[in-house]
């Protein structure tokens, strides 16, 4: 018996749909027609209920602009109430409606509020002027509210009203200064001596946050002479002992900026502010400690010698969060000098044994940085070598990287370091940077490490299993160096490395292997001079942050720039947020015939299945993988896996030299290394032809993608120049469209970016759906292809790969 038909009922408010109970309730509350009822409730004399009505009206008026007009009458009436609390609340709600076509009703109440006899109402009105300006700048200026605010600011007795007037005037005149000379002059007037001194003399009357606003204004003031500087500093001396950290930092900013041109006094300021800052670090929450430590770190970087005697304040406590500990380690590194290095390194070595792996790593890096900036590193090198004997994977990995840098700066320590490093098995080192460092030492000191050729040979044999490009590049160079010093033992390893490198899918690895091959084919002595020249010790390692950048951060003292350790424009301006700033936007949706269709499709995709198109971390639930599987294997010597570059791989022309110069005839490199590289087979044009005018509805694409199983899953590569070309989010979709492969949607977030493509056979008999995930850091591409015709999936993959390989190379 068939089940009874279910009646279609609207969901009950008590039975959410499952998408999210809170979001459902919000939607249902917005749909309830209670706005007018709430307006009627505002007539109550109960101030608590009236506050609730004001809050509701202020929150929902912008969502109901047509009904917002109903609120005007009762709000204007309440603005004239006998109770100043109700007058202030009504005025605040009236200015918070956020409906542009109601601004004319704000002018009268605001004018009356600025002249109100109660300070609370005037305080609300001062901020209301700024809200009116953002709704309608012309209305605010035409009503002459800025002059009224200035007049009120200079005559007002209540400090909070003065602070609100200052805040509103600063923002209004700053925004108007670019188009109005009068506004620019008024903005400069705020920095005049009479107004600045007016605020300074009343400093103690203001709240702590109002003091911060005034101190920020004072920091921009330019005193007439040194006597005036000392007067201001003496007046603000007690603010350094304020309980609020923001007031202390704002005062320090005033002191630092005013004494920049006075070197001796500036140094004395550092001594004076040291104690208040250290006190703030040791008290308060971890978040406050981190913010203060960030500012202290900036000062330590500018004058480390002043803080060198206070290094114990930067020792880590067991109960501190990692982000505080990490910053303290950076400060210990900065203040280390000849007098305190031993104590600091001893403390850091204790952290290396910490159960927190991240803490242990950072501690080792700190020890390494201190070693690189000191002259007497005997004890530090001994400590680092002891780390290698701890037999902890993360400790060994970090130490190897630091030992490599130490050897570049202090080559005289090579004998002691190599004696310990030689006992480390390469099988126990898995992290790419550590393995690269170990390989570098095996090649650089091949003459001192007896087993170096054999260790490198074993690494070359596992070339196919090595995913890191950095390791493969170091391995090529290390084997080359080892061959130039110990040729008989390294001959086989070099031949295998060059063969594998020439066939490598990554362009940099391929190019380096080809360079070494051509150098050896030309002249071994030339190759040795290029690959293994006499080396000089590195004196100074490059600083990651320029002095100009640090000065700019210092200019933005007491702001997020110091916490982020970068100037404000780098995290506020959209063009500086990185080359791939399109991660949250749907990409090229121009598959339809009309732009409007694409826009509608984009909205549907975003509303219905945004996760499917933009997520880059989910696992594919489909079954039926092709014969390739999802595992990656190193490309072999054939035209399909070298992406059309095989001809260039094996056509080993000589280096650009005069035609009369030839390599020594006795050096048959192909025979010596056993490469025996055959000529590349000519790549035949793809037999699969695609429909250049193919199109698909986005919903149809979604449905087909869910229903079909994966025909082929493969990993390939993309030219680094193509990754650079992705700075333009439309570049790749436009490039692939030129090969009759259309982009349905795009998105993602660095370093992973996802694209969905659609293509169709020329006769329209079969369609191909592609999920393409590009890793911009490794230049790897993961492809999943779903095809109506399984037999042509491989042919389409080769065509897609060929088109992708050309992206950025033109």
mmCIF file with all atom_site columns, N, CA and C in Angstrom, residues 281-344:
data_model
loop_
_atom_site.group_PDB
_atom_site.id
_atom_site.type_symbol
_atom_site.label_atom_id
_atom_site.label_alt_id
_atom_site.label_comp_id
_atom_site.label_asym_id
_atom_site.label_entity_id
_atom_site.label_seq_id
_atom_site.pdbx_PDB_ins_code
_atom_site.Cartn_x
_atom_site.Cartn_y
_atom_site.Cartn_z
_atom_site.occupancy
_atom_site.B_iso_or_equiv
_atom_site.pdbx_formal_charge
_atom_site.auth_seq_id
_atom_site.auth_comp_id
_atom_site.auth_asym_id
_atom_site.auth_atom_id
_atom_site.pdbx_PDB_model_num
ATOM 1   N N  . UNK A 1 281 ? 54.071 44.510 30.740 1.00 0.00 ? 281 UNK A N  1
ATOM 2   C CA . UNK A 1 281 ? 54.258 43.155 30.205 1.00 0.00 ? 281 UNK A CA 1
ATOM 3   C C  . UNK A 1 281 ? 53.981 42.107 31.274 1.00 0.00 ? 281 UNK A C  1
ATOM 4   N N  . UNK A 1 282 ? 54.428 42.375 32.480 1.00 0.00 ? 282 UNK A N  1
ATOM 5   C CA . UNK A 1 282 ? 54.308 41.390 33.549 1.00 0.00 ? 282 UNK A CA 1
ATOM 6   C C  . UNK A 1 282 ? 52.931 41.379 34.204 1.00 0.00 ? 282 UNK A C  1
ATOM 7   N N  . UNK A 1 283 ? 52.089 42.341 33.870 1.00 0.00 ? 283 UNK A N  1
ATOM 8   C CA . UNK A 1 283 ? 50.751 42.392 34.453 1.00 0.00 ? 283 UNK A CA 1
ATOM 9   C C  . UNK A 1 283 ? 49.711 42.364 33.339 1.00 0.00 ? 283 UNK A C  1
ATOM 10  N N  . UNK A 1 284 ? 48.532 41.914 33.677 1.00 0.00 ? 284 UNK A N  1
ATOM 11  C CA . UNK A 1 284 ? 47.474 41.891 32.685 1.00 0.00 ? 284 UNK A CA 1
ATOM 12  C C  . UNK A 1 284 ? 47.372 40.567 31.972 1.00 0.00 ? 284 UNK A C  1
ATOM 13  N N  . UNK A 1 285 ? 46.488 40.518 30.993 1.00 0.00 ? 285 UNK A N  1
ATOM 14  C CA . UNK A 1 285 ? 46.211 39.290 30.251 1.00 0.00 ? 285 UNK A CA 1
ATOM 15  C C  . UNK A 1 285 ? 47.315 38.997 29.246 1.00 0.00 ? 285 UNK A C  1
ATOM 16  N N  . UNK A 1 286 ? 47.379 37.760 28.735 1.00 0.00 ? 286 UNK A N  1
ATOM 17  C CA . UNK A 1 286 ? 48.374 37.444 27.701 1.00 0.00 ? 286 UNK A CA 1
ATOM 18  C C  . UNK A 1 286 ? 48.213 38.308 26.452 1.00 0.00 ? 286 UNK A C  1
ATOM 19  N N  . UNK A 1 287 ? 46.962 38.648 26.124 1.00 0.00 ? 287 UNK A N  1
ATOM 20  C CA . UNK A 1 287 ? 46.738 39.481 24.938 1.00 0.00 ? 287 UNK A CA 1
ATOM 21  C C  . UNK A 1 287 ? 47.355 40.864 25.122 1.00 0.00 ? 287 UNK A C  1
ATOM 22  N N  . UNK A 1 288 ? 47.165 41.439 26.326 1.00 0.00 ? 288 UNK A N  1
ATOM 23  C CA . UNK A 1 288 ? 47.775 42.741 26.585 1.00 0.00 ? 288 UNK A CA 1
ATOM 24  C C  . UNK A 1 288 ? 49.292 42.635 26.609 1.00 0.00 ? 288 UNK A C  1
ATOM 25  N N  . UNK A 1 289 ? 49.803 41.572 27.211 1.00 0.00 ? 289 UNK A N  1
ATOM 26  C CA . UNK A 1 289 ? 51.254 41.384 27.249 1.00 0.00 ? 289 UNK A CA 1
ATOM 27  C C  . UNK A 1 289 ? 51.831 41.310 25.848 1.00 0.00 ? 289 UNK A C  1
ATOM 28  N N  . UNK A 1 290 ? 51.127 40.622 24.948 1.00 0.00 ? 290 UNK A N  1
ATOM 29  C CA . UNK A 1 290 ? 51.622 40.496 23.573 1.00 0.00 ? 290 UNK A CA 1
ATOM 30  C C  . UNK A 1 290 ? 51.637 41.853 22.868 1.00 0.00 ? 290 UNK A C  1
ATOM 31  N N  . UNK A 1 291 ? 50.565 42.640 23.056 1.00 0.00 ? 291 UNK A N  1
ATOM 32  C CA . UNK A 1 291 ? 50.505 43.950 22.418 1.00 0.00 ? 291 UNK A CA 1
ATOM 33  C C  . UNK A 1 291 ? 51.621 44.854 22.926 1.00 0.00 ? 291 UNK A C  1
ATOM 34  N N  . UNK A 1 292 ? 51.854 44.850 24.235 1.00 0.00 ? 292 UNK A N  1
ATOM 35  C CA . UNK A 1 292 ? 52.923 45.680 24.793 1.00 0.00 ? 292 UNK A CA 1
ATOM 36  C C  . UNK A 1 292 ? 54.282 45.146 24.373 1.00 0.00 ? 292 UNK A C  1
ATOM 37  N N  . UNK A 1 293 ? 54.433 43.815 24.382 1.00 0.00 ? 293 UNK A N  1
ATOM 38  C CA . UNK A 1 293 ? 55.702 43.218 23.952 1.00 0.00 ? 293 UNK A CA 1
ATOM 39  C C  . UNK A 1 293 ? 56.026 43.569 22.506 1.00 0.00 ? 293 UNK A C  1
ATOM 40  N N  . UNK A 1 294 ? 55.002 43.654 21.654 1.00 0.00 ? 294 UNK A N  1
ATOM 41  C CA . UNK A 1 294 ? 55.235 44.019 20.256 1.00 0.00 ? 294 UNK A CA 1
ATOM 42  C C  . UNK A 1 294 ? 55.841 45.414 20.158 1.00 0.00 ? 294 UNK A C  1
ATOM 43  N N  . UNK A 1 295 ? 55.330 46.340 20.948 1.00 0.00 ? 295 UNK A N  1
ATOM 44  C CA . UNK A 1 295 ? 55.891 47.692 20.947 1.00 0.00 ? 295 UNK A CA 1
ATOM 45  C C  . UNK A 1 295 ? 57.288 47.706 21.570 1.00 0.00 ? 295 UNK A C  1
ATOM 46  N N  . UNK A 1 296 ? 57.453 46.920 22.620 1.00 0.00 ? 296 UNK A N  1
ATOM 47  C CA . UNK A 1 296 ? 58.769 46.826 23.247 1.00 0.00 ? 296 UNK A CA 1
ATOM 48  C C  . UNK A 1 296 ? 59.775 46.197 22.289 1.00 0.00 ? 296 UNK A C  1
ATOM 49  N N  . UNK A 1 297 ? 59.310 45.226 21.514 1.00 0.00 ? 297 UNK A N  1
ATOM 50  C CA . UNK A 1 297 ? 60.178 44.579 20.526 1.00 0.00 ? 297 UNK A CA 1
ATOM 51  C C  . UNK A 1 297 ? 60.647 45.585 19.481 1.00 0.00 ? 297 UNK A C  1
ATOM 52  N N  . UNK A 1 298 ? 59.760 46.468 19.067 1.00 0.00 ? 298 UNK A N  1
ATOM 53  C CA . UNK A 1 298 ? 60.134 47.503 18.100 1.00 0.00 ? 298 UNK A CA 1
ATOM 54  C C  . UNK A 1 298 ? 61.214 48.410 18.675 1.00 0.00 ? 298 UNK A C  1
ATOM 55  N N  . UNK A 1 299 ? 61.075 48.782 19.937 1.00 0.00 ? 299 UNK A N  1
ATOM 56  C CA . UNK A 1 299 ? 62.071 49.638 20.578 1.00 0.00 ? 299 UNK A CA 1
ATOM 57  C C  . UNK A 1 299 ? 63.385 48.892 20.787 1.00 0.00 ? 299 UNK A C  1
ATOM 58  N N  . UNK A 1 300 ? 63.295 47.607 21.118 1.00 0.00 ? 300 UNK A N  1
ATOM 59  C CA . UNK A 1 300 ? 64.505 46.805 21.308 1.00 0.00 ? 300 UNK A CA 1
ATOM 60  C C  . UNK A 1 300 ? 65.287 46.709 20.000 1.00 0.00 ? 300 UNK A C  1
ATOM 61  N N  . UNK A 1 301 ? 64.587 46.563 18.898 1.00 0.00 ? 301 UNK A N  1
ATOM 62  C CA . UNK A 1 301 ? 65.266 46.477 17.601 1.00 0.00 ? 301 UNK A CA 1
ATOM 63  C C  . UNK A 1 301 ? 65.956 47.791 17.247 1.00 0.00 ? 301 UNK A C  1
ATOM 64  N N  . UNK A 1 302 ? 65.423 48.911 17.731 1.00 0.00 ? 302 UNK A N  1
ATOM 65  C CA . UNK A 1 302 ? 66.029 50.216 17.438 1.00 0.00 ? 302 UNK A CA 1
ATOM 66  C C  . UNK A 1 302 ? 67.184 50.535 18.387 1.00 0.00 ? 302 UNK A C  1
ATOM 67  N N  . UNK A 1 303 ? 67.103 50.058 19.634 1.00 0.00 ? 303 UNK A N  1
ATOM 68  C CA . UNK A 1 303 ? 68.150 50.364 20.610 1.00 0.00 ? 303 UNK A CA 1
ATOM 69  C C  . UNK A 1 303 ? 68.368 49.152 21.518 1.00 0.00 ? 303 UNK A C  1
ATOM 70  N N  . UNK A 1 304 ? 68.954 48.066 20.999 1.00 0.00 ? 304 UNK A N  1
ATOM 71  C CA . UNK A 1 304 ? 69.100 46.850 21.799 1.00 0.00 ? 304 UNK A CA 1
ATOM 72  C C  . UNK A 1 304 ? 70.006 47.018 23.009 1.00 0.00 ? 304 UNK A C  1
ATOM 73  N N  . UNK A 1 305 ? 70.998 47.902 22.909 1.00 0.00 ? 305 UNK A N  1
ATOM 74  C CA . UNK A 1 305 ? 71.945 48.066 24.012 1.00 0.00 ? 305 UNK A CA 1
ATOM 75  C C  . UNK A 1 305 ? 71.275 48.617 25.266 1.00 0.00 ? 305 UNK A C  1
ATOM 76  N N  . UNK A 1 306 ? 70.200 49.375 25.109 1.00 0.00 ? 306 UNK A N  1
ATOM 77  C CA . UNK A 1 306 ? 69.517 49.949 26.266 1.00 0.00 ? 306 UNK A CA 1
ATOM 78  C C  . UNK A 1 306 ? 68.794 48.872 27.068 1.00 0.00 ? 306 UNK A C  1
ATOM 79  N N  . UNK A 1 307 ? 68.330 47.837 26.373 1.00 0.00 ? 307 UNK A N  1
ATOM 80  C CA . UNK A 1 307 ? 67.556 46.783 27.032 1.00 0.00 ? 307 UNK A CA 1
ATOM 81  C C  . UNK A 1 307 ? 68.393 45.539 27.325 1.00 0.00 ? 307 UNK A C  1
ATOM 82  N N  . UNK A 1 308 ? 69.693 45.567 27.028 1.00 0.00 ? 308 UNK A N  1
ATOM 83  C CA . UNK A 1 308 ? 70.515 44.362 27.164 1.00 0.00 ? 308 UNK A CA 1
ATOM 84  C C  . UNK A 1 308 ? 70.627 43.896 28.604 1.00 0.00 ? 308 UNK A C  1
ATOM 85  N N  . UNK A 1 309 ? 70.576 44.821 29.558 1.00 0.00 ? 309 UNK A N  1
ATOM 86  C CA . UNK A 1 309 ? 70.694 44.430 30.963 1.00 0.00 ? 309 UNK A CA 1
ATOM 87  C C  . UNK A 1 309 ? 69.386 43.888 31.535 1.00 0.00 ? 309 UNK A C  1
ATOM 88  N N  . UNK A 1 310 ? 68.299 44.013 30.792 1.00 0.00 ? 310 UNK A N  1
ATOM 89  C CA . UNK A 1 310 ? 66.989 43.562 31.265 1.00 0.00 ? 310 UNK A CA 1
ATOM 90  C C  . UNK A 1 310 ? 66.551 42.275 30.580 1.00 0.00 ? 310 UNK A C  1
ATOM 91  N N  . UNK A 1 311 ? 67.508 41.503 30.093 1.00 0.00 ? 311 UNK A N  1
ATOM 92  C CA . UNK A 1 311 ? 67.161 40.324 29.299 1.00 0.00 ? 311 UNK A CA 1
ATOM 93  C C  . UNK A 1 311 ? 66.340 39.307 30.080 1.00 0.00 ? 311 UNK A C  1
ATOM 94  N N  . UNK A 1 312 ? 66.489 39.267 31.398 1.00 0.00 ? 312 UNK A N  1
ATOM 95  C CA . UNK A 1 312 ? 65.744 38.272 32.181 1.00 0.00 ? 312 UNK A CA 1
ATOM 96  C C  . UNK A 1 312 ? 64.241 38.536 32.169 1.00 0.00 ? 312 UNK A C  1
ATOM 97  N N  . UNK A 1 313 ? 63.850 39.762 31.879 1.00 0.00 ? 313 UNK A N  1
ATOM 98  C CA . UNK A 1 313 ? 62.420 40.053 31.765 1.00 0.00 ? 313 UNK A CA 1
ATOM 99  C C  . UNK A 1 313 ? 61.793 39.334 30.579 1.00 0.00 ? 313 UNK A C  1
ATOM 100 N N  . UNK A 1 314 ? 62.640 38.877 29.647 1.00 0.00 ? 314 UNK A N  1
ATOM 101 C CA . UNK A 1 314 ? 62.141 38.237 28.430 1.00 0.00 ? 314 UNK A CA 1
ATOM 102 C C  . UNK A 1 314 ? 62.237 36.718 28.496 1.00 0.00 ? 314 UNK A C  1
ATOM 103 N N  . UNK A 1 315 ? 62.579 36.189 29.659 1.00 0.00 ? 315 UNK A N  1
ATOM 104 C CA . UNK A 1 315 ? 62.539 34.740 29.829 1.00 0.00 ? 315 UNK A CA 1
ATOM 105 C C  . UNK A 1 315 ? 61.085 34.264 29.787 1.00 0.00 ? 315 UNK A C  1
ATOM 106 N N  . UNK A 1 316 ? 60.875 33.091 29.235 1.00 0.00 ? 316 UNK A N  1
ATOM 107 C CA . UNK A 1 316 ? 59.517 32.575 29.046 1.00 0.00 ? 316 UNK A CA 1
ATOM 108 C C  . UNK A 1 316 ? 59.009 31.896 30.317 1.00 0.00 ? 316 UNK A C  1
ATOM 109 N N  . UNK A 1 317 ? 57.740 32.125 30.602 1.00 0.00 ? 317 UNK A N  1
ATOM 110 C CA . UNK A 1 317 ? 57.082 31.473 31.723 1.00 0.00 ? 317 UNK A CA 1
ATOM 111 C C  . UNK A 1 317 ? 56.315 30.249 31.201 1.00 0.00 ? 317 UNK A C  1
ATOM 112 N N  . UNK A 1 318 ? 56.199 29.250 32.041 1.00 0.00 ? 318 UNK A N  1
ATOM 113 C CA . UNK A 1 318 ? 55.604 27.986 31.599 1.00 0.00 ? 318 UNK A CA 1
ATOM 114 C C  . UNK A 1 318 ? 54.143 28.133 31.188 1.00 0.00 ? 318 UNK A C  1
ATOM 115 N N  . UNK A 1 319 ? 53.437 29.090 31.810 1.00 0.00 ? 319 UNK A N  1
ATOM 116 C CA . UNK A 1 319 ? 51.993 29.216 31.557 1.00 0.00 ? 319 UNK A CA 1
ATOM 117 C C  . UNK A 1 319 ? 51.658 30.264 30.505 1.00 0.00 ? 319 UNK A C  1
ATOM 118 N N  . UNK A 1 320 ? 52.643 30.778 29.826 1.00 0.00 ? 320 UNK A N  1
ATOM 119 C CA . UNK A 1 320 ? 52.389 31.764 28.777 1.00 0.00 ? 320 UNK A CA 1
ATOM 120 C C  . UNK A 1 320 ? 52.009 31.068 27.476 1.00 0.00 ? 320 UNK A C  1
ATOM 121 N N  . UNK A 1 321 ? 51.118 31.664 26.697 1.00 0.00 ? 321 UNK A N  1
ATOM 122 C CA . UNK A 1 321 ? 50.784 31.068 25.386 1.00 0.00 ? 321 UNK A CA 1
ATOM 123 C C  . UNK A 1 321 ? 51.965 31.160 24.437 1.00 0.00 ? 321 UNK A C  1
ATOM 124 N N  . UNK A 1 322 ? 51.927 30.336 23.402 1.00 0.00 ? 322 UNK A N  1
ATOM 125 C CA . UNK A 1 322 ? 53.080 30.235 22.504 1.00 0.00 ? 322 UNK A CA 1
ATOM 126 C C  . UNK A 1 322 ? 53.385 31.553 21.794 1.00 0.00 ? 322 UNK A C  1
ATOM 127 N N  . UNK A 1 323 ? 52.342 32.324 21.436 1.00 0.00 ? 323 UNK A N  1
ATOM 128 C CA . UNK A 1 323 ? 52.619 33.545 20.683 1.00 0.00 ? 323 UNK A CA 1
ATOM 129 C C  . UNK A 1 323 ? 53.396 34.565 21.526 1.00 0.00 ? 323 UNK A C  1
ATOM 130 N N  . UNK A 1 324 ? 53.190 34.544 22.848 1.00 0.00 ? 324 UNK A N  1
ATOM 131 C CA . UNK A 1 324 ? 53.977 35.411 23.726 1.00 0.00 ? 324 UNK A CA 1
ATOM 132 C C  . UNK A 1 324 ? 55.402 34.885 23.842 1.00 0.00 ? 324 UNK A C  1
ATOM 133 N N  . UNK A 1 325 ? 55.543 33.584 23.989 1.00 0.00 ? 325 UNK A N  1
ATOM 134 C CA . UNK A 1 325 ? 56.876 32.992 24.091 1.00 0.00 ? 325 UNK A CA 1
ATOM 135 C C  . UNK A 1 325 ? 57.699 33.254 22.831 1.00 0.00 ? 325 UNK A C  1
ATOM 136 N N  . UNK A 1 326 ? 57.062 33.116 21.688 1.00 0.00 ? 326 UNK A N  1
ATOM 137 C CA . UNK A 1 326 ? 57.784 33.319 20.423 1.00 0.00 ? 326 UNK A CA 1
ATOM 138 C C  . UNK A 1 326 ? 58.326 34.746 20.318 1.00 0.00 ? 326 UNK A C  1
ATOM 139 N N  . UNK A 1 327 ? 57.520 35.708 20.722 1.00 0.00 ? 327 UNK A N  1
ATOM 140 C CA . UNK A 1 327 ? 57.964 37.099 20.678 1.00 0.00 ? 327 UNK A CA 1
ATOM 141 C C  . UNK A 1 327 ? 59.082 37.348 21.676 1.00 0.00 ? 327 UNK A C  1
ATOM 142 N N  . UNK A 1 328 ? 59.005 36.709 22.836 1.00 0.00 ? 328 UNK A N  1
ATOM 143 C CA . UNK A 1 328 ? 60.074 36.863 23.815 1.00 0.00 ? 328 UNK A CA 1
ATOM 144 C C  . UNK A 1 328 ? 61.390 36.280 23.300 1.00 0.00 ? 328 UNK A C  1
ATOM 145 N N  . UNK A 1 329 ? 61.309 35.181 22.574 1.00 0.00 ? 329 UNK A N  1
ATOM 146 C CA . UNK A 1 329 ? 62.523 34.598 21.988 1.00 0.00 ? 329 UNK A CA 1
ATOM 147 C C  . UNK A 1 329 ? 63.164 35.555 20.994 1.00 0.00 ? 329 UNK A C  1
ATOM 148 N N  . UNK A 1 330 ? 62.347 36.234 20.215 1.00 0.00 ? 330 UNK A N  1
ATOM 149 C CA . UNK A 1 330 ? 62.877 37.221 19.273 1.00 0.00 ? 330 UNK A CA 1
ATOM 150 C C  . UNK A 1 330 ? 63.575 38.361 20.016 1.00 0.00 ? 330 UNK A C  1
ATOM 151 N N  . UNK A 1 331 ? 63.032 38.745 21.160 1.00 0.00 ? 331 UNK A N  1
ATOM 152 C CA . UNK A 1 331 ? 63.628 39.830 21.922 1.00 0.00 ? 331 UNK A CA 1
ATOM 153 C C  . UNK A 1 331 ? 64.916 39.380 22.600 1.00 0.00 ? 331 UNK A C  1
ATOM 154 N N  . UNK A 1 332 ? 64.955 38.149 23.066 1.00 0.00 ? 332 UNK A N  1
ATOM 155 C CA . UNK A 1 332 ? 66.206 37.621 23.614 1.00 0.00 ? 332 UNK A CA 1
ATOM 156 C C  . UNK A 1 332 ? 67.295 37.593 22.550 1.00 0.00 ? 332 UNK A C  1
ATOM 157 N N  . UNK A 1 333 ? 66.904 37.249 21.345 1.00 0.00 ? 333 UNK A N  1
ATOM 158 C CA . UNK A 1 333 ? 67.869 37.251 20.240 1.00 0.00 ? 333 UNK A CA 1
ATOM 159 C C  . UNK A 1 333 ? 68.382 38.656 19.963 1.00 0.00 ? 333 UNK A C  1
ATOM 160 N N  . UNK A 1 334 ? 67.501 39.641 20.042 1.00 0.00 ? 334 UNK A N  1
ATOM 161 C CA . UNK A 1 334 ? 67.875 41.019 19.722 1.00 0.00 ? 334 UNK A CA 1
ATOM 162 C C  . UNK A 1 334 ? 68.794 41.631 20.777 1.00 0.00 ? 334 UNK A C  1
ATOM 163 N N  . UNK A 1 335 ? 68.584 41.313 22.069 1.00 0.00 ? 335 UNK A N  1
ATOM 164 C CA . UNK A 1 335 ? 69.357 41.966 23.133 1.00 0.00 ? 335 UNK A CA 1
ATOM 165 C C  . UNK A 1 335 ? 70.646 41.224 23.451 1.00 0.00 ? 335 UNK A C  1
ATOM 166 N N  . UNK A 1 336 ? 70.886 40.077 22.829 1.00 0.00 ? 336 UNK A N  1
ATOM 167 C CA . UNK A 1 336 ? 72.086 39.295 23.133 1.00 0.00 ? 336 UNK A CA 1
ATOM 168 C C  . UNK A 1 336 ? 73.339 40.062 22.718 1.00 0.00 ? 336 UNK A C  1
ATOM 169 N N  . UNK A 1 337 ? 74.309 40.112 23.617 1.00 0.00 ? 337 UNK A N  1
ATOM 170 C CA . UNK A 1 337 ? 75.613 40.719 23.310 1.00 0.00 ? 337 UNK A CA 1
ATOM 171 C C  . UNK A 1 337 ? 76.697 39.935 24.049 1.00 0.00 ? 337 UNK A C  1
ATOM 172 N N  . UNK A 1 338 ? 77.928 40.458 24.007 1.00 0.00 ? 338 UNK A N  1
ATOM 173 C CA . UNK A 1 338 ? 79.048 39.718 24.589 1.00 0.00 ? 338 UNK A CA 1
ATOM 174 C C  . UNK A 1 338 ? 78.867 39.445 26.081 1.00 0.00 ? 338 UNK A C  1
ATOM 175 N N  . UNK A 1 339 ? 78.189 40.333 26.787 1.00 0.00 ? 339 UNK A N  1
ATOM 176 C CA . UNK A 1 339 ? 78.089 40.209 28.242 1.00 0.00 ? 339 UNK A CA 1
ATOM 177 C C  . UNK A 1 339 ? 76.995 39.245 28.702 1.00 0.00 ? 339 UNK A C  1
ATOM 178 N N  . UNK A 1 340 ? 75.975 39.054 27.890 1.00 0.00 ? 340 UNK A N  1
ATOM 179 C CA . UNK A 1 340 ? 74.850 38.228 28.361 1.00 0.00 ? 340 UNK A CA 1
ATOM 180 C C  . UNK A 1 340 ? 74.574 37.005 27.494 1.00 0.00 ? 340 UNK A C  1
ATOM 181 N N  . UNK A 1 341 ? 75.378 36.798 26.467 1.00 0.00 ? 341 UNK A N  1
ATOM 182 C CA . UNK A 1 341 ? 75.111 35.689 25.540 1.00 0.00 ? 341 UNK A CA 1
ATOM 183 C C  . UNK A 1 341 ? 75.092 34.337 26.242 1.00 0.00 ? 341 UNK A C  1
ATOM 184 N N  . UNK A 1 342 ? 76.050 34.113 27.142 1.00 0.00 ? 342 UNK A N  1
ATOM 185 C CA . UNK A 1 342 ? 76.124 32.804 27.797 1.00 0.00 ? 342 UNK A CA 1
ATOM 186 C C  . UNK A 1 342 ? 74.847 32.504 28.567 1.00 0.00 ? 342 UNK A C  1
ATOM 187 N N  . UNK A 1 343 ? 74.365 33.475 29.346 1.00 0.00 ? 343 UNK A N  1
ATOM 188 C CA . UNK A 1 343 ? 73.148 33.261 30.130 1.00 0.00 ? 343 UNK A CA 1
ATOM 189 C C  . UNK A 1 343 ? 71.931 33.047 29.236 1.00 0.00 ? 343 UNK A C  1
ATOM 190 N N  . UNK A 1 344 ? 71.842 33.837 28.161 1.00 0.00 ? 344 UNK A N  1
ATOM 191 C CA . UNK A 1 344 ? 70.687 33.724 27.267 1.00 0.00 ? 344 UNK A CA 1
ATOM 192 C C  . UNK A 1 344 ? 70.684 32.369 26.553 1.00 0.00 ? 344 UNK A C  1
#
